[in-house]
Amino acid sequence: MDLASWSKNLFSSKSLSTLFLILIFAIVGVILNYMLLWPSANVAHSVYIHGNVSRLPKYGRDKFYNISQDIFLLHSDKDDLADLVAGGKTNRNRANLKPCPETPPGLIGKITINARNFTESVTNDDSLRRVVYGGRYSPDDCVARERTAIIIPYRDREDHLDILTRHLHNILQRQQLEYRIFVIEMALPTQFNRGLLANIGFLFAKETGDFSCFIIHDVDALMMNDKNLYRCGSQPRHLVTGSTKFRTWNDEYGLPYGSYMSGVIALTDSQFTQANGFSNVYFGWGGEDDDFTNRVQRANMKFERPEKDIGIYLAIPHETDSTNPKNPARFGILDASAARQTIEGVNSFYNNRQKIKYKRYAIEYRRYYTWILIGVNEAAITKQYEKYLGEPFAV
Ligand code: UDP
Ligand code: MN
């Protein structure tokens, strides 16, 4: 065929429509590819939002769009979607794997933490790459001896949270744990309430996955020895034996008093439930931790600690938080602790007559942790338990 007749043929209406069809298929193909494949590779996390954006702390507001009543937004890659559908349980077939060794082989012992940026000197970004959205990890080559939920009562300490989550991912992977980090944040304008957030975090973790151990963790506490295994015991465990913020008489890192159990504690589901969790009525700073010590004791349990030099923590220095002022009524509320033990605690969020109402404004599967935003009505809770708050000015 000579060139002239070839080009004539090409521009005949039959060839043109064939070309046109090919073009359409190509365009549709590209669009389909874009719709089906692109989202599974690029989307950051899943969000559901109930309610009003003004409830969010300042740094979170601009990230949300499309707000209306009870909207449900889900962005997810495929693994994460499976994870959501499975309620956070991994459905990988691990029948052939052996249990991880009793003593994890990769531990270092005493950890050096860089005082300028608070990162561990052996920090390895590989550990961050291995984390699944929502802050979840499970060892590849063995079955973890503990499935640990880390629960961080939280508000507005972004810098601490960034430091702590990196620190934990690095170390908990060396400890060969299966774990997930939950950050439970309290919506404004309510005063901070650490106990209530711990309870809700515990229940949320139980709902999300199959955990054998629950660790309530301050956002500013960094373990300084990786032999401090984030596992539970036959009794509730206080994982802190000393903190850089408390010095003993001979200038060692210590605790302020013997029964002190703040900072980091580890309990099984049944231990936490037996103590009926934390009291929910301490708004502002102080009291909820000593109250919990009493609850554990009254439930015939006792806090145990690791060896003295293993439970040392670096306390990241900070100022007082404006929405967590010292609670002047805390001593009186603590006096009435026994009277409240069975009537309020973690059972306050089950369906019963004494139920405490709360709202779950948002849940996000973020890159290094799962974040939930909780709202409660402080005045309503205080009114609900007014008979059980002791003498307001007891000292
Ligand atoms: N917390 C927070 N934001 C606040 C107040 C408290 O995230 O505004 C959390 C955080 O996990 C913190 C813990 O509650 O580590 C205990 O509070 P704080 O650090 O003020 O107590 P302290 O340093 O006196 O033990
Ligand atoms: Mn602190």
CSV table of C-alpha atoms and ligand atoms in Angstrom, one decimal:
chain,number,residue,atom,x,y,z
A,1,MET,CA,0.0,0.0,0.0
A,2,ASP,CA,1.4,3.4,-0.9
A,3,LEU,CA,1.6,6.2,1.5
A,4,ALA,CA,-1.2,8.2,-0.1
A,5,SER,CA,-3.8,5.4,0.1
A,6,TRP,CA,-2.6,4.4,3.6
A,7,SER,CA,-3.3,7.9,4.9
A,8,LYS,CA,-6.6,8.0,3.0
A,9,ASN,CA,-7.6,4.7,4.7
A,10,LEU,CA,-6.6,6.0,8.1
A,11,PHE,CA,-8.8,9.0,7.8
A,12,SER,CA,-11.8,7.0,6.5
A,13,SER,CA,-14.6,7.1,9.0
A,14,LYS,CA,-14.2,3.4,9.9
A,15,SER,CA,-10.6,3.7,11.0
A,16,LEU,CA,-11.4,7.0,12.8
A,17,SER,CA,-14.1,5.4,14.9
A,18,THR,CA,-11.8,2.5,15.8
A,19,LEU,CA,-9.1,5.0,16.9
A,20,PHE,CA,-11.8,6.9,18.8
A,21,LEU,CA,-12.9,3.7,20.6
A,22,ILE,CA,-9.3,2.9,21.5
A,23,LEU,CA,-8.9,6.4,22.9
A,24,ILE,CA,-12.1,6.1,25.0
A,25,PHE,CA,-10.9,2.7,26.4
A,26,ALA,CA,-7.6,4.2,27.3
A,27,ILE,CA,-9.2,7.1,29.1
A,28,VAL,CA,-11.6,4.9,30.9
A,29,GLY,CA,-8.8,2.5,31.8
A,30,VAL,CA,-6.7,5.4,33.3
A,31,ILE,CA,-9.7,6.7,35.3
A,32,LEU,CA,-10.6,3.2,36.6
A,33,ASN,CA,-7.0,2.6,37.5
A,34,TYR,CA,-6.9,5.9,39.3
A,35,MET,CA,-10.1,5.1,41.2
A,36,LEU,CA,-9.3,1.6,42.2
A,37,LEU,CA,-5.6,1.6,42.7
A,38,TRP,CA,-4.5,5.0,43.8
A,39,PRO,CA,-6.5,5.3,47.0
A,40,SER,CA,-5.2,2.0,48.3
A,41,ALA,CA,-1.7,3.3,48.2
A,42,ASN,CA,-1.9,6.8,49.3
A,43,VAL,CA,-4.5,7.4,51.9
A,44,ALA,CA,-3.3,8.4,55.4
A,45,HIS,CA,-5.8,7.2,58.0
A,46,SER,CA,-9.4,6.6,58.8
A,47,VAL,CA,-11.6,9.1,60.5
A,48,TYR,CA,-15.0,9.2,61.9
A,49,ILE,CA,-16.4,12.4,63.3
A,50,HIS,CA,-19.5,13.0,65.3
A,51,GLY,CA,-20.3,16.5,66.2
A,52,ASN,CA,-18.7,19.9,66.0
A,53,VAL,CA,-15.2,20.9,65.0
A,54,SER,CA,-15.0,23.6,67.7
A,55,ARG,CA,-14.6,20.7,70.2
A,56,LEU,CA,-11.2,19.8,68.7
A,57,PRO,CA,-8.0,21.2,70.2
A,58,LYS,CA,-6.6,24.0,68.0
A,59,TYR,CA,-4.0,21.9,66.1
A,60,GLY,CA,-6.6,19.4,64.8
A,61,ARG,CA,-9.3,21.7,63.5
A,62,ASP,CA,-8.0,22.5,60.0
A,63,LYS,CA,-7.6,18.8,59.1
A,64,PHE,CA,-11.3,18.1,59.0
A,65,TYR,CA,-13.8,18.8,56.3
A,66,ASN,CA,-17.3,17.9,55.4
A,67,ILE,CA,-18.5,18.1,58.9
A,68,SER,CA,-22.2,17.4,59.6
A,69,GLN,CA,-24.1,15.3,62.1
A,70,ASP,CA,-23.0,11.7,62.4
A,71,ILE,CA,-20.8,11.7,59.3
A,72,PHE,CA,-18.7,8.6,58.7
A,73,LEU,CA,-15.5,9.0,56.8
A,74,LEU,CA,-13.3,6.1,56.1
A,75,HIS,CA,-9.9,6.4,54.3
A,76,SER,CA,-7.8,3.3,54.4
A,77,ASP,CA,-5.3,1.2,52.7
A,78,LYS,CA,-6.4,-2.5,52.2
A,79,ASP,CA,-4.5,-3.9,55.2
A,80,ASP,CA,-6.0,-1.3,57.5
A,81,LEU,CA,-9.5,-1.8,56.1
A,82,ALA,CA,-9.2,-5.5,56.9
A,83,ASP,CA,-8.0,-4.5,60.3
A,84,LEU,CA,-10.9,-2.2,60.9
A,85,VAL,CA,-13.4,-4.9,59.8
A,86,ALA,CA,-11.7,-7.5,61.9
A,87,GLY,CA,-11.9,-5.2,64.9
A,88,GLY,CA,-8.2,-4.8,65.1
A,89,LYS,CA,-7.4,-8.4,65.2
A,90,THR,CA,-4.8,-9.7,62.9
A,91,ASN,CA,-6.1,-12.4,60.7
A,92,ARG,CA,-2.7,-13.6,59.5
A,93,ASN,CA,-2.2,-17.3,59.7
A,94,ARG,CA,0.4,-17.8,62.3
A,95,ALA,CA,-0.2,-21.4,63.1
A,96,ASN,CA,3.3,-22.4,62.0
A,97,LEU,CA,5.1,-19.8,64.2
A,98,LYS,CA,6.7,-20.6,67.5
A,99,PRO,CA,6.2,-18.5,70.6
A,100,CYS,CA,8.8,-15.7,70.9
A,101,PRO,CA,11.6,-16.5,73.4
A,102,GLU,CA,10.9,-15.8,77.1
A,103,THR,CA,13.8,-13.3,77.1
A,104,PRO,CA,13.9,-11.2,73.9
A,105,PRO,CA,17.4,-11.6,72.4
A,106,GLY,CA,17.8,-8.0,71.1
A,107,LEU,CA,17.6,-6.1,74.4
A,108,ILE,CA,20.3,-3.6,75.3
A,109,GLY,CA,19.6,-2.9,79.0
A,110,LYS,CA,20.3,0.7,80.1
A,111,ILE,CA,19.3,3.1,77.3
A,112,THR,CA,21.0,6.4,76.5
A,113,ILE,CA,18.6,9.1,75.7
A,114,ASN,CA,19.8,12.2,73.9
A,115,ALA,CA,19.0,15.1,76.3
A,116,ARG,CA,18.5,17.6,73.5
A,117,ASN,CA,15.8,15.8,71.4
A,118,PHE,CA,14.9,12.9,73.8
A,119,THR,CA,15.6,10.2,71.2
A,120,GLU,CA,17.2,7.0,72.1
A,121,SER,CA,20.8,6.8,70.8
A,122,VAL,CA,20.1,3.5,68.9
A,123,THR,CA,16.9,4.8,67.4
A,124,ASN,CA,16.3,3.1,64.1
A,125,ASP,CA,13.7,4.4,61.7
A,126,ASP,CA,13.1,0.8,60.5
A,127,SER,CA,11.0,0.3,63.6
A,128,LEU,CA,8.8,3.2,62.5
A,129,ARG,CA,8.4,1.7,59.0
A,130,ARG,CA,7.2,-1.5,60.5
A,131,VAL,CA,4.3,0.1,62.3
A,132,VAL,CA,0.9,-0.4,60.8
A,133,TYR,CA,-1.5,2.6,60.7
A,134,GLY,CA,-3.2,3.0,64.0
A,135,GLY,CA,0.2,2.4,65.8
A,136,ARG,CA,0.1,-1.4,65.6
A,137,TYR,CA,2.8,-4.0,65.4
A,138,SER,CA,3.3,-7.7,65.7
A,139,PRO,CA,6.5,-9.7,65.3
A,140,ASP,CA,6.9,-11.4,62.0
A,141,ASP,CA,8.9,-14.5,63.0
A,142,CYS,CA,7.3,-15.6,66.3
A,143,VAL,CA,4.1,-15.3,68.3
A,144,ALA,CA,4.4,-12.6,70.9
A,145,ARG,CA,4.1,-13.6,74.6
A,146,GLU,CA,2.0,-10.6,75.3
A,147,ARG,CA,-0.6,-8.5,73.4
A,148,THR,CA,-0.2,-5.1,75.0
A,149,ALA,CA,-2.5,-2.1,74.6
A,150,ILE,CA,-0.7,1.1,75.5
A,151,ILE,CA,-3.3,3.7,76.7
A,152,ILE,CA,-2.2,7.3,76.9
A,153,PRO,CA,-4.5,9.8,78.6
A,154,TYR,CA,-3.8,12.9,76.7
A,155,ARG,CA,-4.4,16.6,75.9
A,156,ASP,CA,-2.4,19.0,73.9
A,157,ARG,CA,1.2,17.7,74.4
A,158,GLU,CA,2.1,17.1,70.8
A,159,ASP,CA,5.8,17.3,71.3
A,160,HIS,CA,5.8,14.7,74.2
A,161,LEU,CA,3.5,12.4,72.2
A,162,ASP,CA,5.8,12.5,69.2
A,163,ILE,CA,8.8,11.7,71.4
A,164,LEU,CA,7.0,8.9,73.4
A,165,THR,CA,5.5,7.1,70.4
A,166,ARG,CA,8.9,6.9,68.6
A,167,HIS,CA,10.5,5.7,71.8
A,168,LEU,CA,7.9,3.0,72.4
A,169,HIS,CA,7.9,1.7,68.8
A,170,ASN,CA,11.6,1.4,68.9
A,171,ILE,CA,11.7,-0.5,72.2
A,172,LEU,CA,8.5,-2.5,72.2
A,173,GLN,CA,9.6,-4.1,68.9
A,174,ARG,CA,12.9,-5.1,70.6
A,175,GLN,CA,10.8,-6.6,73.4
A,176,GLN,CA,9.0,-8.7,70.7
A,177,LEU,CA,5.6,-7.6,71.8
A,178,GLU,CA,2.4,-7.5,69.8
A,179,TYR,CA,1.1,-4.0,70.7
A,180,ARG,CA,-1.0,-1.0,69.8
A,181,ILE,CA,-0.8,2.5,71.0
A,182,PHE,CA,-4.0,4.3,71.9
A,183,VAL,CA,-4.2,8.1,72.7
A,184,ILE,CA,-7.3,9.1,74.5
A,185,GLU,CA,-7.8,12.9,74.3
A,186,MET,CA,-10.3,14.9,76.2
A,187,ALA,CA,-12.2,17.5,74.3
A,188,LEU,CA,-12.4,21.1,75.5
A,189,PRO,CA,-13.7,22.9,77.5
A,190,THR,CA,-13.8,20.3,80.3
A,191,GLN,CA,-10.9,20.1,82.8
A,192,PHE,CA,-8.5,17.2,82.3
A,193,ASN,CA,-9.6,13.9,83.9
A,194,ARG,CA,-6.9,11.3,83.7
A,195,GLY,CA,-8.8,8.5,85.4
A,196,LEU,CA,-11.9,8.8,83.2
A,197,LEU,CA,-9.7,8.8,80.1
A,198,ALA,CA,-7.9,5.6,81.3
A,199,ASN,CA,-11.2,3.9,81.7
A,200,ILE,CA,-12.5,4.8,78.3
A,201,GLY,CA,-9.2,3.9,76.8
A,202,PHE,CA,-9.3,0.5,78.4
A,203,LEU,CA,-12.8,-0.2,77.1
A,204,PHE,CA,-12.0,1.1,73.6
A,205,ALA,CA,-8.9,-1.1,73.4
A,206,LYS,CA,-10.9,-4.1,74.5
A,207,GLU,CA,-13.4,-3.3,71.7
A,208,THR,CA,-10.7,-2.9,69.1
A,209,GLY,CA,-8.5,-5.9,69.7
A,210,ASP,CA,-7.7,-9.0,71.7
A,211,PHE,CA,-5.2,-7.7,74.3
A,212,SER,CA,-3.8,-9.6,77.2
A,213,CYS,CA,-2.3,-6.6,79.0
A,214,PHE,CA,-3.3,-2.9,79.3
A,215,ILE,CA,-0.7,-0.3,80.2
A,216,ILE,CA,-1.9,3.2,81.3
A,217,HIS,CA,1.0,5.4,80.3
A,218,ASP,CA,1.8,9.1,81.0
A,219,VAL,CA,2.8,10.9,77.8
A,220,ASP,CA,6.0,12.3,79.4
A,221,ALA,CA,7.5,9.1,80.8
A,222,LEU,CA,10.4,7.5,78.8
A,223,MET,CA,11.7,4.1,80.0
A,224,MET,CA,15.5,4.2,80.4
A,225,ASN,CA,16.0,0.4,80.4
A,226,ASP,CA,14.6,-1.9,77.7
A,227,LYS,CA,14.6,-4.9,80.1
A,228,ASN,CA,11.5,-3.2,81.6
A,229,LEU,CA,9.2,-5.5,79.7
A,230,TYR,CA,5.8,-4.1,78.9
A,231,ARG,CA,4.1,-7.3,80.1
A,232,CYS,CA,1.5,-8.0,82.8
A,233,GLY,CA,1.9,-10.2,85.9
A,234,SER,CA,-0.1,-12.2,88.4
A,235,GLN,CA,-0.6,-8.9,90.3
A,236,PRO,CA,-1.0,-5.3,88.9
A,237,ARG,CA,2.4,-3.9,88.1
A,238,HIS,CA,3.8,-0.4,88.6
A,239,LEU,CA,6.6,-0.3,86.1
A,240,VAL,CA,8.3,2.7,87.6
A,241,THR,CA,11.0,2.3,90.4
A,242,GLY,CA,12.5,5.7,89.9
A,243,SER,CA,12.0,8.9,87.9
A,244,THR,CA,14.4,11.7,87.0
A,245,LYS,CA,11.9,14.1,88.6
A,246,PHE,CA,12.2,12.5,92.0
A,247,ARG,CA,15.5,12.3,93.9
A,248,THR,CA,16.1,10.1,96.9
A,249,TRP,CA,18.1,11.2,100.0
A,250,ASN,CA,21.2,9.8,98.5
A,251,ASP,CA,20.6,11.5,95.2
A,252,GLU,CA,19.3,8.4,93.3
A,253,TYR,CA,16.3,8.5,91.1
A,254,GLY,CA,13.3,7.4,93.2
A,255,LEU,CA,9.6,7.7,94.0
A,256,PRO,CA,8.0,10.4,96.2
A,257,TYR,CA,6.4,7.9,98.6
A,258,GLY,CA,6.1,4.1,98.9
A,259,SER,CA,2.5,3.6,97.7
A,260,TYR,CA,3.0,6.0,94.7
A,261,MET,CA,2.0,4.3,91.5
A,262,SER,CA,1.6,7.0,88.9
A,263,GLY,CA,3.4,7.2,85.5
A,264,VAL,CA,3.1,3.7,84.0
A,265,ILE,CA,1.0,0.7,85.2
A,266,ALA,CA,0.2,-2.6,83.7
A,267,LEU,CA,-2.9,-4.7,84.4
A,268,THR,CA,-4.7,-7.5,82.8
A,269,ASP,CA,-8.4,-7.2,81.9
A,270,SER,CA,-9.5,-9.1,85.0
A,271,GLN,CA,-7.2,-7.1,87.3
A,272,PHE,CA,-8.4,-3.7,86.0
A,273,THR,CA,-12.0,-4.9,86.1
A,274,GLN,CA,-11.7,-6.3,89.6
A,275,ALA,CA,-10.5,-2.9,90.9
A,276,ASN,CA,-13.4,-1.4,88.8
A,277,GLY,CA,-10.9,0.8,87.0
A,278,PHE,CA,-10.2,4.4,88.0
A,279,SER,CA,-12.6,6.8,89.7
A,280,ASN,CA,-14.1,9.2,87.1
A,281,VAL,CA,-14.7,12.1,89.4
A,282,TYR,CA,-11.3,13.7,89.7
A,283,PHE,CA,-11.3,16.7,87.3
A,284,GLY,CA,-8.0,18.6,87.3
A,285,TRP,CA,-4.6,17.5,88.6
A,286,GLY,CA,-4.2,15.0,91.4
A,287,GLY,CA,-5.9,12.3,93.5
A,288,GLU,CA,-7.0,9.7,90.8
A,289,ASP,CA,-3.7,7.8,91.2
A,290,ASP,CA,-3.9,7.4,95.0
A,291,ASP,CA,-7.6,6.5,94.6
A,292,PHE,CA,-6.6,3.7,92.2
A,293,THR,CA,-4.0,2.4,94.7
A,294,ASN,CA,-6.8,2.1,97.2
A,295,ARG,CA,-9.1,0.4,94.7
A,296,VAL,CA,-6.5,-2.2,93.9
A,297,GLN,CA,-5.9,-2.9,97.6
A,298,ARG,CA,-9.6,-3.2,98.4
A,299,ALA,CA,-9.9,-5.7,95.6
A,300,ASN,CA,-7.3,-7.8,97.4
A,301,MET,CA,-4.5,-7.1,95.0
A,302,LYS,CA,-1.2,-5.3,95.3
A,303,PHE,CA,1.1,-3.5,93.0
A,304,GLU,CA,4.4,-5.1,92.1
A,305,ARG,CA,7.5,-3.4,90.6
A,306,PRO,CA,10.4,-4.5,88.5
A,307,GLU,CA,13.9,-4.6,89.9
A,308,LYS,CA,15.1,-1.2,91.2
A,309,ASP,CA,17.5,-0.3,88.4
A,310,ILE,CA,15.2,-1.5,85.6
A,311,GLY,CA,12.2,0.7,86.3
A,312,ILE,CA,14.0,4.1,85.8
A,313,TYR,CA,12.1,6.6,83.7
A,314,LEU,CA,13.1,9.9,82.2
A,315,ALA,CA,10.4,12.5,82.9
A,316,ILE,CA,10.2,15.1,80.1
A,317,PRO,CA,10.2,18.4,81.9
A,318,HIS,CA,7.0,20.5,81.4
A,319,GLU,CA,5.0,23.4,82.8
A,320,THR,CA,1.6,23.1,84.5
A,321,ASP,CA,-1.2,22.7,81.9
A,322,SER,CA,-3.8,25.5,82.0
A,323,THR,CA,-6.7,23.1,81.7
A,324,ASN,CA,-5.4,20.7,84.4
A,325,PRO,CA,-5.1,22.9,87.5
A,326,LYS,CA,-4.5,21.3,90.9
A,327,ASN,CA,-7.9,20.1,92.1
A,328,PRO,CA,-8.4,21.7,95.5
A,329,ALA,CA,-11.1,19.1,96.4
A,330,ARG,CA,-9.0,16.1,95.8
A,331,PHE,CA,-8.3,15.1,99.4
A,332,GLY,CA,-12.0,15.1,100.3
A,333,ILE,CA,-12.8,13.1,97.2
A,334,LEU,CA,-10.1,10.6,98.1
A,335,ASP,CA,-11.5,10.3,101.6
A,336,ALA,CA,-14.8,9.0,100.0
A,337,SER,CA,-13.0,6.6,97.8
A,338,ALA,CA,-14.3,3.4,99.4
A,339,ALA,CA,-17.9,4.5,99.1
A,340,ARG,CA,-17.5,5.0,95.3
A,341,GLN,CA,-15.6,1.8,94.5
A,342,THR,CA,-18.5,-0.3,93.3
A,343,ILE,CA,-20.8,2.5,92.1
A,344,GLU,CA,-18.5,4.3,89.7
A,345,GLY,CA,-15.4,3.3,87.8
A,346,VAL,CA,-15.0,1.4,84.6
A,347,ASN,CA,-18.4,0.0,85.1
A,348,SER,CA,-19.9,3.5,84.7
A,349,PHE,CA,-19.6,3.1,80.9
A,350,TYR,CA,-21.6,-0.1,80.7
A,351,ASN,CA,-25.4,0.1,80.4
A,352,ASN,CA,-26.5,0.6,84.0
A,353,ARG,CA,-28.5,3.0,86.0
A,354,GLN,CA,-25.5,5.0,87.1
A,355,LYS,CA,-24.1,5.3,83.6
A,356,ILE,CA,-21.8,8.2,82.8
A,357,LYS,CA,-22.5,9.8,79.5
A,358,TYR,CA,-19.7,10.6,77.1
A,359,LYS,CA,-19.3,11.4,73.4
A,360,ARG,CA,-16.8,10.0,71.0
A,361,TYR,CA,-16.1,12.9,68.7
A,362,ALA,CA,-13.5,11.3,66.5
A,363,ILE,CA,-11.4,8.2,66.0
A,364,GLU,CA,-8.4,8.4,63.8
A,365,TYR,CA,-6.0,5.6,62.7
A,366,ARG,CA,-2.9,7.8,62.6
A,367,ARG,CA,0.5,6.8,61.4
A,368,TYR,CA,1.9,5.9,64.8
A,369,TYR,CA,-1.1,5.6,67.1
A,370,THR,CA,-4.9,5.4,67.3
A,371,TRP,CA,-6.4,8.6,68.5
A,372,ILE,CA,-9.8,9.1,70.0
A,373,LEU,CA,-11.4,12.3,71.1
A,374,ILE,CA,-13.8,12.1,74.1
A,375,GLY,CA,-16.2,14.6,75.5
A,376,VAL,CA,-17.9,14.6,78.9
A,377,ASN,CA,-19.9,17.0,80.9
A,378,GLU,CA,-18.0,17.8,84.0
A,379,ALA,CA,-20.9,19.6,85.8
A,380,ALA,CA,-23.2,16.7,85.1
A,381,ILE,CA,-20.8,14.1,86.4
A,382,THR,CA,-20.0,16.1,89.5
A,383,LYS,CA,-23.8,16.5,90.1
A,384,GLN,CA,-24.4,12.8,89.5
A,385,TYR,CA,-21.9,11.9,92.3
A,386,GLU,CA,-22.3,14.9,94.6
A,387,LYS,CA,-23.1,12.7,97.6
A,388,TYR,CA,-19.9,10.8,97.2
A,389,LEU,CA,-17.3,13.6,96.9
A,390,GLY,CA,-16.4,14.0,100.6
A,391,GLU,CA,-15.7,17.3,102.3
A,392,PRO,CA,-14.6,19.8,99.7
A,393,PHE,CA,-11.9,21.4,101.8
A,394,ALA,CA,-10.5,18.3,103.6
A,395,VAL,CA,-6.7,18.3,103.7
B,1,UDP,N1,-1.9,15.1,80.5
B,1,UDP,C1,-2.0,15.6,79.2
B,1,UDP,N2,-2.3,16.9,79.1
B,1,UDP,C2,-2.7,17.7,80.1
B,1,UDP,C3,-2.6,17.2,81.4
B,1,UDP,C4,-2.2,15.8,81.6
B,1,UDP,O1,-1.7,14.9,78.3
B,1,UDP,O2,-3.0,18.9,79.9
B,1,UDP,C5,-1.6,13.6,80.7
B,1,UDP,C6,-0.2,13.3,80.3
B,1,UDP,O3,-0.2,11.9,79.8
B,1,UDP,C7,0.6,13.4,81.5
B,1,UDP,C8,-0.4,12.9,82.6
B,1,UDP,O4,-1.7,13.3,82.1
B,1,UDP,O5,1.8,12.7,81.5
B,1,UDP,C9,-0.2,13.3,84.0
B,1,UDP,O6,-0.2,14.7,84.0
B,1,UDP,P1,1.0,15.6,84.5
B,1,UDP,O7,2.2,15.3,83.6
B,1,UDP,O8,0.6,17.1,84.5
B,1,UDP,O9,1.3,15.1,85.9
B,1,UDP,P2,2.7,15.1,86.7
B,1,UDP,O10,3.8,15.6,85.9
B,1,UDP,O11,2.5,16.0,87.9
B,1,UDP,O12,2.8,13.7,87.1
B,2,MN,MN,4.2,15.0,83.9
